[in-house]
Coordinates of C-alpha atoms in Angstrom, one line a residue:
M1 CA -0.5 -0.4 -0.2
K2 CA 2.7 2.5 1.2
E3 CA 4.2 1.7 -2.6
N4 CA 1.1 2.7 -4.2
T5 CA 0.6 5.6 -2.1
N6 CA 4.6 6.7 -2.9
K7 CA 4.2 6.6 -6.4
L8 CA 0.5 8.0 -6.9
I9 CA 2.3 11.5 -4.9
V10 CA 5.1 11.5 -7.2
S11 CA 2.9 10.9 -11.1
F12 CA 0.9 13.8 -8.5
T13 CA 3.9 15.5 -8.9
I14 CA 5.1 15.2 -12.7
V15 CA 1.8 16.0 -13.6
A16 CA 1.7 19.3 -11.6
V17 CA 5.4 20.3 -12.5
V18 CA 4.2 19.7 -16.1
A19 CA 1.3 21.5 -15.8
I20 CA 2.8 24.7 -13.9
I21 CA 5.9 24.8 -17.1
S22 CA 3.0 24.3 -19.4
I23 CA 0.4 27.5 -18.6
M24 CA 4.2 29.5 -18.1
I25 CA 5.0 28.8 -22.0
C26 CA 0.9 30.0 -22.5
C27 CA 0.9 32.6 -20.5
L28 CA 4.6 34.1 -22.2
A29 CA 3.4 32.9 -25.2
A30 CA 0.2 35.4 -25.0
L31 CA 2.4 38.5 -23.3
G32 CA 5.2 38.7 -26.6
Y33 CA 1.8 38.6 -28.6
N34 CA 0.9 41.1 -27.1
S35 CA 3.4 43.3 -27.5
K36 CA 4.2 42.6 -30.6
I37 CA 0.6 43.6 -31.9
S38 CA 0.7 47.1 -29.3
M39 CA 4.0 48.3 -29.7
E40 CA 3.7 51.0 -33.0
K41 CA 7.3 51.8 -34.8
E42 CA 8.1 55.7 -34.5
K43 CA 8.3 57.3 -37.7
I44 CA 11.8 59.5 -37.7
E45 CA 11.1 62.6 -39.6
V46 CA 14.4 64.1 -41.4
D47 CA 14.7 67.3 -42.8
T48 CA 15.8 67.4 -46.3
T49 CA 17.0 71.1 -45.9
S50 CA 19.7 70.7 -43.0
N51 CA 22.7 72.4 -43.4
F52 CA 25.1 69.3 -41.7
N53 CA 27.9 69.3 -44.8
Q54 CA 28.1 73.5 -44.4
K55 CA 31.3 74.4 -42.5
Q56 CA 30.1 76.2 -39.2
P57 CA 32.4 79.8 -39.1

């Protein structure tokens, strides 16, 4: 009887650890998916009439 109880505890522990890891992976994947959608790229405006190449007096 004690061997069955130990095997049952070990199997429940393995199932619990696998479930926790899979939930963590799903949550991290969901967070990564949402952050990629909500992130907007900023546009950089460039002034083409700037005088970069002119020497300063």
